[in-house]
Amino acid sequence: MTDQLDGSSILVDVLGDALPAMTMFHVKLTNEGEPRGLIGPRDVDILWERHILNSAAIVPFIRESIGDRANATVADIGSGGGFPGIVAASCLPECRFTLVEPMERRVEWLKECVEECGLRNVTVVRARSEEVIADIRKHRVRPFDVVTCRAVAPMTKLSGWTLPLLKPHGRLVALKGRSAQAELTKASQEIARYGGQRPRVVEAPVGDGLEPTHVVLVDKR
């Protein structure tokens, strides 16, 4: 099945130098994603837009968050099929990414993708967010500059799973659906409890002529 955006100039415009690695990722998703339960059957001909370009929409927000910081660290929580972690890592080779995923079969998938796409800036960790938070509190792991995620949980839960992972003045960058603002409103107490401030929703371009997505940004005190 042919993807609707195969050969489109949009891919070069959005992905730039990451396009060769993302082309390999696209091929792997096309061949293995549905059988391995990582994408749905309706996704196969729209993988570029729905999953890869949608994930890449967070890249400018990560860049904005880290500024000119060298070796900035990013944790992607609930990486699953590699969205947005694999995509963001390919676009930001200067950052060090940790992909956190509890399911063994998805961890194996992520490790395969890292190797086949030649991503030298990625570590895959089989764990739940709460376990990584515990390691940070015991000083076994350093907190992160940025935490990312996509379609993991509503903000009432996500706040407690992500904000404790951040350094002071770090930032949560979460891909969300159209209900993002309602989620933020409902989760205001949880966000404050875990040290979050200035929660906001921004519209993020996906590509020329494509429907934009929504990104939630929360700063850590």
JSON list of C-alpha atoms in Angstrom, two decimals:
[
{"chain": "A", "resi": 1, "resn": "MET", "atom": "CA", "xyz": [0.00, 0.00, 0.00]},
{"chain": "A", "resi": 2, "resn": "THR", "atom": "CA", "xyz": [1.33, 3.44, -0.96]},
{"chain": "A", "resi": 3, "resn": "ASP", "atom": "CA", "xyz": [1.46, 6.22, 1.58]},
{"chain": "A", "resi": 4, "resn": "GLN", "atom": "CA", "xyz": [-0.31, 9.38, 0.45]},
{"chain": "A", "resi": 5, "resn": "LEU", "atom": "CA", "xyz": [2.80, 11.50, 1.14]},
{"chain": "A", "resi": 6, "resn": "ASP", "atom": "CA", "xyz": [5.44, 9.24, -0.44]},
{"chain": "A", "resi": 7, "resn": "GLY", "atom": "CA", "xyz": [7.78, 11.46, -2.46]},
{"chain": "A", "resi": 8, "resn": "SER", "atom": "CA", "xyz": [6.22, 14.69, -1.20]},
{"chain": "A", "resi": 9, "resn": "SER", "atom": "CA", "xyz": [8.41, 17.76, -0.72]},
{"chain": "A", "resi": 10, "resn": "ILE", "atom": "CA", "xyz": [6.71, 18.20, 2.66]},
{"chain": "A", "resi": 11, "resn": "LEU", "atom": "CA", "xyz": [8.87, 15.38, 4.01]},
{"chain": "A", "resi": 12, "resn": "VAL", "atom": "CA", "xyz": [12.09, 17.17, 3.12]},
{"chain": "A", "resi": 13, "resn": "ASP", "atom": "CA", "xyz": [10.75, 20.48, 4.44]},
{"chain": "A", "resi": 14, "resn": "VAL", "atom": "CA", "xyz": [9.81, 19.02, 7.84]},
{"chain": "A", "resi": 15, "resn": "LEU", "atom": "CA", "xyz": [12.37, 16.27, 8.40]},
{"chain": "A", "resi": 16, "resn": "GLY", "atom": "CA", "xyz": [15.45, 17.65, 6.64]},
{"chain": "A", "resi": 17, "resn": "ASP", "atom": "CA", "xyz": [18.54, 15.59, 7.44]},
{"chain": "A", "resi": 18, "resn": "ALA", "atom": "CA", "xyz": [16.42, 13.10, 9.38]},
{"chain": "A", "resi": 19, "resn": "LEU", "atom": "CA", "xyz": [14.56, 11.98, 6.24]},
{"chain": "A", "resi": 20, "resn": "PRO", "atom": "CA", "xyz": [16.82, 8.97, 5.40]},
{"chain": "A", "resi": 21, "resn": "ALA", "atom": "CA", "xyz": [16.43, 7.53, 8.90]},
{"chain": "A", "resi": 22, "resn": "MET", "atom": "CA", "xyz": [12.72, 8.28, 8.91]},
{"chain": "A", "resi": 23, "resn": "THR", "atom": "CA", "xyz": [12.32, 6.61, 5.52]},
{"chain": "A", "resi": 24, "resn": "MET", "atom": "CA", "xyz": [13.77, 3.45, 7.04]},
{"chain": "A", "resi": 25, "resn": "PHE", "atom": "CA", "xyz": [11.43, 3.84, 10.02]},
{"chain": "A", "resi": 26, "resn": "HIS", "atom": "CA", "xyz": [8.50, 4.29, 7.63]},
{"chain": "A", "resi": 27, "resn": "VAL", "atom": "CA", "xyz": [9.39, 1.11, 5.75]},
{"chain": "A", "resi": 28, "resn": "LYS", "atom": "CA", "xyz": [9.65, -0.84, 9.01]},
{"chain": "A", "resi": 29, "resn": "LEU", "atom": "CA", "xyz": [6.30, 0.52, 10.21]},
{"chain": "A", "resi": 30, "resn": "THR", "atom": "CA", "xyz": [4.67, -0.32, 6.87]},
{"chain": "A", "resi": 31, "resn": "ASN", "atom": "CA", "xyz": [5.96, -3.90, 6.90]},
{"chain": "A", "resi": 32, "resn": "GLU", "atom": "CA", "xyz": [5.73, -4.73, 10.60]},
{"chain": "A", "resi": 33, "resn": "GLY", "atom": "CA", "xyz": [3.69, -2.10, 12.43]},
{"chain": "A", "resi": 34, "resn": "GLU", "atom": "CA", "xyz": [0.23, -3.58, 12.03]},
{"chain": "A", "resi": 35, "resn": "PRO", "atom": "CA", "xyz": [1.17, -7.26, 12.60]},
{"chain": "A", "resi": 36, "resn": "ARG", "atom": "CA", "xyz": [3.05, -6.26, 15.76]},
{"chain": "A", "resi": 37, "resn": "GLY", "atom": "CA", "xyz": [0.11, -4.25, 17.08]},
{"chain": "A", "resi": 38, "resn": "LEU", "atom": "CA", "xyz": [1.78, -0.85, 16.88]},
{"chain": "A", "resi": 39, "resn": "ILE", "atom": "CA", "xyz": [-0.50, 0.82, 14.33]},
{"chain": "A", "resi": 40, "resn": "GLY", "atom": "CA", "xyz": [-4.03, 0.21, 13.11]},
{"chain": "A", "resi": 41, "resn": "PRO", "atom": "CA", "xyz": [-4.96, -1.10, 9.64]},
{"chain": "A", "resi": 42, "resn": "ARG", "atom": "CA", "xyz": [-6.28, 2.33, 8.62]},
{"chain": "A", "resi": 43, "resn": "ASP", "atom": "CA", "xyz": [-2.93, 3.94, 9.40]},
{"chain": "A", "resi": 44, "resn": "VAL", "atom": "CA", "xyz": [-0.82, 2.15, 6.80]},
{"chain": "A", "resi": 45, "resn": "ASP", "atom": "CA", "xyz": [-1.36, 4.61, 3.93]},
{"chain": "A", "resi": 46, "resn": "ILE", "atom": "CA", "xyz": [-1.13, 7.71, 6.14]},
{"chain": "A", "resi": 47, "resn": "LEU", "atom": "CA", "xyz": [1.88, 6.85, 8.30]},
{"chain": "A", "resi": 48, "resn": "TRP", "atom": "CA", "xyz": [3.84, 9.91, 7.27]},
{"chain": "A", "resi": 49, "resn": "GLU", "atom": "CA", "xyz": [1.15, 12.37, 8.30]},
{"chain": "A", "resi": 50, "resn": "ARG", "atom": "CA", "xyz": [-0.52, 10.62, 11.23]},
{"chain": "A", "resi": 51, "resn": "HIS", "atom": "CA", "xyz": [2.52, 9.33, 13.03]},
{"chain": "A", "resi": 52, "resn": "ILE", "atom": "CA", "xyz": [5.86, 10.63, 11.73]},
{"chain": "A", "resi": 53, "resn": "LEU", "atom": "CA", "xyz": [5.09, 14.26, 10.83]},
{"chain": "A", "resi": 54, "resn": "ASN", "atom": "CA", "xyz": [2.69, 14.52, 13.76]},
{"chain": "A", "resi": 55, "resn": "SER", "atom": "CA", "xyz": [5.53, 13.44, 16.07]},
{"chain": "A", "resi": 56, "resn": "ALA", "atom": "CA", "xyz": [7.98, 15.83, 14.40]},
{"chain": "A", "resi": 57, "resn": "ALA", "atom": "CA", "xyz": [5.64, 18.72, 15.29]},
{"chain": "A", "resi": 58, "resn": "ILE", "atom": "CA", "xyz": [7.14, 18.77, 18.81]},
{"chain": "A", "resi": 59, "resn": "VAL", "atom": "CA", "xyz": [10.72, 19.30, 17.59]},
{"chain": "A", "resi": 60, "resn": "PRO", "atom": "CA", "xyz": [10.59, 23.14, 17.47]},
{"chain": "A", "resi": 61, "resn": "PHE", "atom": "CA", "xyz": [9.22, 23.17, 21.03]},
{"chain": "A", "resi": 62, "resn": "ILE", "atom": "CA", "xyz": [12.06, 20.97, 22.28]},
{"chain": "A", "resi": 63, "resn": "ARG", "atom": "CA", "xyz": [14.57, 23.25, 20.55]},
{"chain": "A", "resi": 64, "resn": "GLU", "atom": "CA", "xyz": [12.95, 26.28, 22.16]},
{"chain": "A", "resi": 65, "resn": "SER", "atom": "CA", "xyz": [13.06, 24.59, 25.57]},
{"chain": "A", "resi": 66, "resn": "ILE", "atom": "CA", "xyz": [16.74, 23.70, 25.52]},
{"chain": "A", "resi": 67, "resn": "GLY", "atom": "CA", "xyz": [18.09, 26.82, 23.82]},
{"chain": "A", "resi": 68, "resn": "ASP", "atom": "CA", "xyz": [21.83, 26.48, 23.25]},
{"chain": "A", "resi": 69, "resn": "ARG", "atom": "CA", "xyz": [22.31, 23.93, 26.03]},
{"chain": "A", "resi": 70, "resn": "ALA", "atom": "CA", "xyz": [24.82, 21.23, 25.07]},
{"chain": "A", "resi": 71, "resn": "ASN", "atom": "CA", "xyz": [23.91, 17.55, 25.53]},
{"chain": "A", "resi": 72, "resn": "ALA", "atom": "CA", "xyz": [20.36, 18.34, 26.63]},
{"chain": "A", "resi": 73, "resn": "THR", "atom": "CA", "xyz": [18.43, 15.32, 27.88]},
{"chain": "A", "resi": 74, "resn": "VAL", "atom": "CA", "xyz": [14.94, 14.29, 26.79]},
{"chain": "A", "resi": 75, "resn": "ALA", "atom": "CA", "xyz": [12.78, 11.53, 28.26]},
{"chain": "A", "resi": 76, "resn": "ASP", "atom": "CA", "xyz": [9.97, 10.15, 26.11]},
{"chain": "A", "resi": 77, "resn": "ILE", "atom": "CA", "xyz": [7.36, 8.46, 28.29]},
{"chain": "A", "resi": 78, "resn": "GLY", "atom": "CA", "xyz": [5.34, 5.52, 26.99]},
{"chain": "A", "resi": 79, "resn": "SER", "atom": "CA", "xyz": [7.25, 5.47, 23.70]},
{"chain": "A", "resi": 80, "resn": "GLY", "atom": "CA", "xyz": [5.23, 2.56, 22.27]},
{"chain": "A", "resi": 81, "resn": "GLY", "atom": "CA", "xyz": [5.77, 2.44, 18.53]},
{"chain": "A", "resi": 82, "resn": "GLY", "atom": "CA", "xyz": [8.33, 5.24, 18.68]},
{"chain": "A", "resi": 83, "resn": "PHE", "atom": "CA", "xyz": [6.03, 8.25, 18.68]},
{"chain": "A", "resi": 84, "resn": "PRO", "atom": "CA", "xyz": [7.28, 10.83, 19.27]},
{"chain": "A", "resi": 85, "resn": "GLY", "atom": "CA", "xyz": [10.59, 9.56, 20.67]},
{"chain": "A", "resi": 86, "resn": "ILE", "atom": "CA", "xyz": [12.17, 7.87, 17.65]},
{"chain": "A", "resi": 87, "resn": "VAL", "atom": "CA", "xyz": [11.11, 10.71, 15.36]},
{"chain": "A", "resi": 88, "resn": "ALA", "atom": "CA", "xyz": [12.25, 13.51, 17.67]},
{"chain": "A", "resi": 89, "resn": "ALA", "atom": "CA", "xyz": [15.58, 11.78, 18.34]},
{"chain": "A", "resi": 90, "resn": "SER", "atom": "CA", "xyz": [16.27, 11.49, 14.63]},
{"chain": "A", "resi": 91, "resn": "CYS", "atom": "CA", "xyz": [15.57, 15.21, 14.16]},
{"chain": "A", "resi": 92, "resn": "LEU", "atom": "CA", "xyz": [17.65, 16.25, 17.20]},
{"chain": "A", "resi": 93, "resn": "PRO", "atom": "CA", "xyz": [20.91, 14.26, 17.11]},
{"chain": "A", "resi": 94, "resn": "GLU", "atom": "CA", "xyz": [22.50, 16.81, 19.45]},
{"chain": "A", "resi": 95, "resn": "CYS", "atom": "CA", "xyz": [20.15, 15.76, 22.29]},
{"chain": "A", "resi": 96, "resn": "ARG", "atom": "CA", "xyz": [20.32, 12.59, 24.38]},
{"chain": "A", "resi": 97, "resn": "PHE", "atom": "CA", "xyz": [17.01, 10.72, 24.41]},
{"chain": "A", "resi": 98, "resn": "THR", "atom": "CA", "xyz": [15.78, 8.11, 26.87]},
{"chain": "A", "resi": 99, "resn": "LEU", "atom": "CA", "xyz": [12.74, 6.17, 25.65]},
{"chain": "A", "resi": 100, "resn": "VAL", "atom": "CA", "xyz": [10.76, 4.81, 28.61]},
{"chain": "A", "resi": 101, "resn": "GLU", "atom": "CA", "xyz": [8.38, 1.94, 27.80]},
{"chain": "A", "resi": 102, "resn": "PRO", "atom": "CA", "xyz": [7.09, -0.79, 30.16]},
{"chain": "A", "resi": 103, "resn": "MET", "atom": "CA", "xyz": [5.98, -3.43, 27.60]},
{"chain": "A", "resi": 104, "resn": "GLU", "atom": "CA", "xyz": [8.70, -5.90, 26.61]},
{"chain": "A", "resi": 105, "resn": "ARG", "atom": "CA", "xyz": [7.54, -6.41, 23.03]},
{"chain": "A", "resi": 106, "resn": "ARG", "atom": "CA", "xyz": [7.51, -2.67, 22.43]},
{"chain": "A", "resi": 107, "resn": "VAL", "atom": "CA", "xyz": [10.94, -2.29, 24.02]},
{"chain": "A", "resi": 108, "resn": "GLU", "atom": "CA", "xyz": [12.25, -4.86, 21.54]},
{"chain": "A", "resi": 109, "resn": "TRP", "atom": "CA", "xyz": [10.64, -2.93, 18.68]},
{"chain": "A", "resi": 110, "resn": "LEU", "atom": "CA", "xyz": [12.17, 0.34, 19.86]},
{"chain": "A", "resi": 111, "resn": "LYS", "atom": "CA", "xyz": [15.63, -1.21, 20.15]},
{"chain": "A", "resi": 112, "resn": "GLU", "atom": "CA", "xyz": [15.32, -2.58, 16.61]},
{"chain": "A", "resi": 113, "resn": "CYS", "atom": "CA", "xyz": [14.28, 0.86, 15.31]},
{"chain": "A", "resi": 114, "resn": "VAL", "atom": "CA", "xyz": [17.18, 2.57, 17.10]},
{"chain": "A", "resi": 115, "resn": "GLU", "atom": "CA", "xyz": [19.66, 0.15, 15.55]},
{"chain": "A", "resi": 116, "resn": "GLU", "atom": "CA", "xyz": [18.18, 0.10, 12.05]},
{"chain": "A", "resi": 117, "resn": "CYS", "atom": "CA", "xyz": [17.82, 3.89, 11.91]},
{"chain": "A", "resi": 118, "resn": "GLY", "atom": "CA", "xyz": [21.35, 4.37, 13.23]},
{"chain": "A", "resi": 119, "resn": "LEU", "atom": "CA", "xyz": [20.32, 6.53, 16.18]},
{"chain": "A", "resi": 120, "resn": "ARG", "atom": "CA", "xyz": [23.36, 6.88, 18.44]},
{"chain": "A", "resi": 121, "resn": "ASN", "atom": "CA", "xyz": [21.70, 9.36, 20.80]},
{"chain": "A", "resi": 122, "resn": "VAL", "atom": "CA", "xyz": [18.99, 7.02, 22.14]},
{"chain": "A", "resi": 123, "resn": "THR", "atom": "CA", "xyz": [18.74, 4.70, 25.14]},
{"chain": "A", "resi": 124, "resn": "VAL", "atom": "CA", "xyz": [15.70, 2.46, 25.56]},
{"chain": "A", "resi": 125, "resn": "VAL", "atom": "CA", "xyz": [14.63, 1.66, 29.11]},
{"chain": "A", "resi": 126, "resn": "ARG", "atom": "CA", "xyz": [12.05, -0.91, 30.06]},
{"chain": "A", "resi": 127, "resn": "ALA", "atom": "CA", "xyz": [10.29, 0.74, 32.99]},
{"chain": "A", "resi": 128, "resn": "ARG", "atom": "CA", "xyz": [7.26, 2.65, 34.10]},
{"chain": "A", "resi": 129, "resn": "SER", "atom": "CA", "xyz": [7.55, 6.36, 34.67]},
{"chain": "A", "resi": 130, "resn": "GLU", "atom": "CA", "xyz": [7.10, 5.86, 38.40]},
{"chain": "A", "resi": 131, "resn": "GLU", "atom": "CA", "xyz": [10.22, 3.67, 38.52]},
{"chain": "A", "resi": 132, "resn": "VAL", "atom": "CA", "xyz": [12.31, 6.33, 36.77]},
{"chain": "A", "resi": 133, "resn": "ILE", "atom": "CA", "xyz": [10.94, 8.96, 39.18]},
{"chain": "A", "resi": 134, "resn": "ALA", "atom": "CA", "xyz": [11.99, 6.75, 42.11]},
{"chain": "A", "resi": 135, "resn": "ASP", "atom": "CA", "xyz": [15.48, 6.45, 40.63]},
{"chain": "A", "resi": 136, "resn": "ILE", "atom": "CA", "xyz": [15.70, 10.23, 40.32]},
{"chain": "A", "resi": 137, "resn": "ARG", "atom": "CA", "xyz": [14.69, 10.66, 43.97]},
{"chain": "A", "resi": 138, "resn": "LYS", "atom": "CA", "xyz": [17.41, 8.17, 44.97]},
{"chain": "A", "resi": 139, "resn": "HIS", "atom": "CA", "xyz": [19.93, 10.06, 42.81]},
{"chain": "A", "resi": 140, "resn": "ARG", "atom": "CA", "xyz": [20.47, 7.05, 40.55]},
{"chain": "A", "resi": 141, "resn": "VAL", "atom": "CA", "xyz": [19.24, 8.97, 37.51]},
{"chain": "A", "resi": 142, "resn": "ARG", "atom": "CA", "xyz": [19.52, 12.67, 36.77]},
{"chain": "A", "resi": 143, "resn": "PRO", "atom": "CA", "xyz": [16.33, 14.58, 36.00]},
{"chain": "A", "resi": 144, "resn": "PHE", "atom": "CA", "xyz": [15.70, 15.61, 32.41]},
{"chain": "A", "resi": 145, "resn": "ASP", "atom": "CA", "xyz": [15.64, 18.93, 30.57]},
{"chain": "A", "resi": 146, "resn": "VAL", "atom": "CA", "xyz": [12.53, 17.99, 28.59]},
{"chain": "A", "resi": 147, "resn": "VAL", "atom": "CA", "xyz": [9.89, 15.26, 28.87]},
{"chain": "A", "resi": 148, "resn": "THR", "atom": "CA", "xyz": [7.78, 14.29, 25.87]},
{"chain": "A", "resi": 149, "resn": "CYS", "atom": "CA", "xyz": [4.85, 11.96, 25.32]},
{"chain": "A", "resi": 150, "resn": "ARG", "atom": "CA", "xyz": [1.98, 11.27, 22.94]},
{"chain": "A", "resi": 151, "resn": "ALA", "atom": "CA", "xyz": [-1.45, 9.85, 23.73]},
{"chain": "A", "resi": 152, "resn": "VAL", "atom": "CA", "xyz": [-0.34, 8.30, 27.02]},
{"chain": "A", "resi": 153, "resn": "ALA", "atom": "CA", "xyz": [-2.97, 9.47, 29.54]},
{"chain": "A", "resi": 154, "resn": "PRO", "atom": "CA", "xyz": [-5.14, 12.47, 30.47]},
{"chain": "A", "resi": 155, "resn": "MET", "atom": "CA", "xyz": [-3.33, 15.34, 32.14]},
{"chain": "A", "resi": 156, "resn": "THR", "atom": "CA", "xyz": [-4.78, 14.46, 35.56]},
{"chain": "A", "resi": 157, "resn": "LYS", "atom": "CA", "xyz": [-2.57, 11.35, 35.48]},
{"chain": "A", "resi": 158, "resn": "LEU", "atom": "CA", "xyz": [0.14, 12.55, 33.14]},
{"chain": "A", "resi": 159, "resn": "SER", "atom": "CA", "xyz": [1.16, 15.41, 35.44]},
{"chain": "A", "resi": 160, "resn": "GLY", "atom": "CA", "xyz": [2.32, 12.99, 38.13]},
{"chain": "A", "resi": 161, "resn": "TRP", "atom": "CA", "xyz": [4.04, 10.72, 35.62]},
{"chain": "A", "resi": 162, "resn": "THR", "atom": "CA", "xyz": [6.04, 13.44, 33.87]},
{"chain": "A", "resi": 163, "resn": "LEU", "atom": "CA", "xyz": [6.63, 16.61, 35.90]},
{"chain": "A", "resi": 164, "resn": "PRO", "atom": "CA", "xyz": [8.68, 14.84, 38.64]},
{"chain": "A", "resi": 165, "resn": "LEU", "atom": "CA", "xyz": [11.08, 13.73, 35.89]},
{"chain": "A", "resi": 166, "resn": "LEU", "atom": "CA", "xyz": [12.05, 17.29, 35.04]},
{"chain": "A", "resi": 167, "resn": "LYS", "atom": "CA", "xyz": [14.87, 19.50, 36.25]},
{"chain": "A", "resi": 168, "resn": "PRO", "atom": "CA", "xyz": [13.91, 22.89, 37.68]},
{"chain": "A", "resi": 169, "resn": "HIS", "atom": "CA", "xyz": [12.94, 25.08, 34.71]},
{"chain": "A", "resi": 170, "resn": "GLY", "atom": "CA", "xyz": [12.54, 22.00, 32.51]},
{"chain": "A", "resi": 171, "resn": "ARG", "atom": "CA", "xyz": [9.50, 21.58, 30.30]},
{"chain": "A", "resi": 172, "resn": "LEU", "atom": "CA", "xyz": [6.85, 19.01, 29.47]},
{"chain": "A", "resi": 173, "resn": "VAL", "atom": "CA", "xyz": [6.06, 18.90, 25.74]},
{"chain": "A", "resi": 174, "resn": "ALA", "atom": "CA", "xyz": [3.06, 16.63, 25.18]},
{"chain": "A", "resi": 175, "resn": "LEU", "atom": "CA", "xyz": [1.20, 15.89, 21.96]},
{"chain": "A", "resi": 176, "resn": "LYS", "atom": "CA", "xyz": [-2.52, 16.05, 22.64]},
{"chain": "A", "resi": 177, "resn": "GLY", "atom": "CA", "xyz": [-5.87, 15.99, 20.87]},
{"chain": "A", "resi": 178, "resn": "ARG", "atom": "CA", "xyz": [-8.53, 18.65, 20.57]},
{"chain": "A", "resi": 179, "resn": "SER", "atom": "CA", "xyz": [-9.58, 18.23, 24.20]},
{"chain": "A", "resi": 180, "resn": "ALA", "atom": "CA", "xyz": [-6.18, 19.48, 25.40]},
{"chain": "A", "resi": 181, "resn": "GLN", "atom": "CA", "xyz": [-7.43, 22.72, 26.96]},
{"chain": "A", "resi": 182, "resn": "ALA", "atom": "CA", "xyz": [-10.23, 20.93, 28.81]},
{"chain": "A", "resi": 183, "resn": "GLU", "atom": "CA", "xyz": [-7.65, 18.45, 30.14]},
{"chain": "A", "resi": 184, "resn": "LEU", "atom": "CA", "xyz": [-5.46, 21.27, 31.41]},
{"chain": "A", "resi": 185, "resn": "THR", "atom": "CA", "xyz": [-8.38, 22.95, 33.14]},
{"chain": "A", "resi": 186, "resn": "LYS", "atom": "CA", "xyz": [-9.37, 19.71, 34.86]},
{"chain": "A", "resi": 187, "resn": "ALA", "atom": "CA", "xyz": [-5.78, 18.95, 35.89]},
{"chain": "A", "resi": 188, "resn": "SER", "atom": "CA", "xyz": [-4.86, 22.38, 37.28]},
{"chain": "A", "resi": 189, "resn": "GLN", "atom": "CA", "xyz": [-4.48, 21.12, 40.86]},
{"chain": "A", "resi": 190, "resn": "GLU", "atom": "CA", "xyz": [-2.36, 18.12, 39.83]},
{"chain": "A", "resi": 191, "resn": "ILE", "atom": "CA", "xyz": [-0.12, 20.30, 37.66]},
{"chain": "A", "resi": 192, "resn": "ALA", "atom": "CA", "xyz": [0.52, 22.70, 40.56]},
{"chain": "A", "resi": 193, "resn": "ARG", "atom": "CA", "xyz": [1.05, 19.83, 43.02]},
{"chain": "A", "resi": 194, "resn": "TYR", "atom": "CA", "xyz": [3.89, 18.40, 40.93]},
{"chain": "A", "resi": 195, "resn": "GLY", "atom": "CA", "xyz": [5.61, 21.74, 40.40]},
{"chain": "A", "resi": 196, "resn": "GLY", "atom": "CA", "xyz": [4.16, 22.69, 37.04]},
{"chain": "A", "resi": 197, "resn": "GLN", "atom": "CA", "xyz": [3.42, 26.23, 35.99]},
{"chain": "A", "resi": 198, "resn": "ARG", "atom": "CA", "xyz": [2.19, 28.16, 32.94]},
{"chain": "A", "resi": 199, "resn": "PRO", "atom": "CA", "xyz": [0.24, 25.23, 31.45]},
{"chain": "A", "resi": 200, "resn": "ARG", "atom": "CA", "xyz": [-0.85, 26.10, 27.95]},
{"chain": "A", "resi": 201, "resn": "VAL", "atom": "CA", "xyz": [-1.96, 24.65, 24.63]},
{"chain": "A", "resi": 202, "resn": "VAL", "atom": "CA", "xyz": [-0.37, 25.70, 21.36]},
{"chain": "A", "resi": 203, "resn": "GLU", "atom": "CA", "xyz": [-1.27, 24.79, 17.81]},
{"chain": "A", "resi": 204, "resn": "ALA", "atom": "CA", "xyz": [1.64, 23.05, 16.14]},
{"chain": "A", "resi": 205, "resn": "PRO", "atom": "CA", "xyz": [2.12, 22.89, 12.34]},
{"chain": "A", "resi": 206, "resn": "VAL", "atom": "CA", "xyz": [2.49, 19.39, 10.92]},
{"chain": "A", "resi": 207, "resn": "GLY", "atom": "CA", "xyz": [3.32, 20.30, 7.33]},
{"chain": "A", "resi": 208, "resn": "ASP", "atom": "CA", "xyz": [2.26, 22.64, 4.54]},
{"chain": "A", "resi": 209, "resn": "GLY", "atom": "CA", "xyz": [-1.41, 22.00, 3.76]},
{"chain": "A", "resi": 210, "resn": "LEU", "atom": "CA", "xyz": [-1.83, 19.44, 6.56]},
{"chain": "A", "resi": 211, "resn": "GLU", "atom": "CA", "xyz": [-4.05, 19.78, 9.61]},
{"chain": "A", "resi": 212, "resn": "PRO", "atom": "CA", "xyz": [-2.08, 21.11, 12.59]},
{"chain": "A", "resi": 213, "resn": "THR", "atom": "CA", "xyz": [-1.90, 19.27, 15.90]},
{"chain": "A", "resi": 214, "resn": "HIS", "atom": "CA", "xyz": [-2.00, 20.41, 19.53]},
{"chain": "A", "resi": 215, "resn": "VAL", "atom": "CA", "xyz": [0.90, 20.52, 21.96]},
{"chain": "A", "resi": 216, "resn": "VAL", "atom": "CA", "xyz": [0.62, 21.01, 25.71]},
{"chain": "A", "resi": 217, "resn": "LEU", "atom": "CA", "xyz": [3.50, 22.88, 27.33]},
{"chain": "A", "resi": 218, "resn": "VAL", "atom": "CA", "xyz": [4.05, 22.93, 31.10]},
{"chain": "A", "resi": 219, "resn": "ASP", "atom": "CA", "xyz": [7.11, 24.51, 32.73]},
{"chain": "A", "resi": 220, "resn": "LYS", "atom": "CA", "xyz": [8.68, 23.11, 35.89]},
{"chain": "A", "resi": 221, "resn": "ARG", "atom": "CA", "xyz": [9.27, 25.54, 38.73]}
]
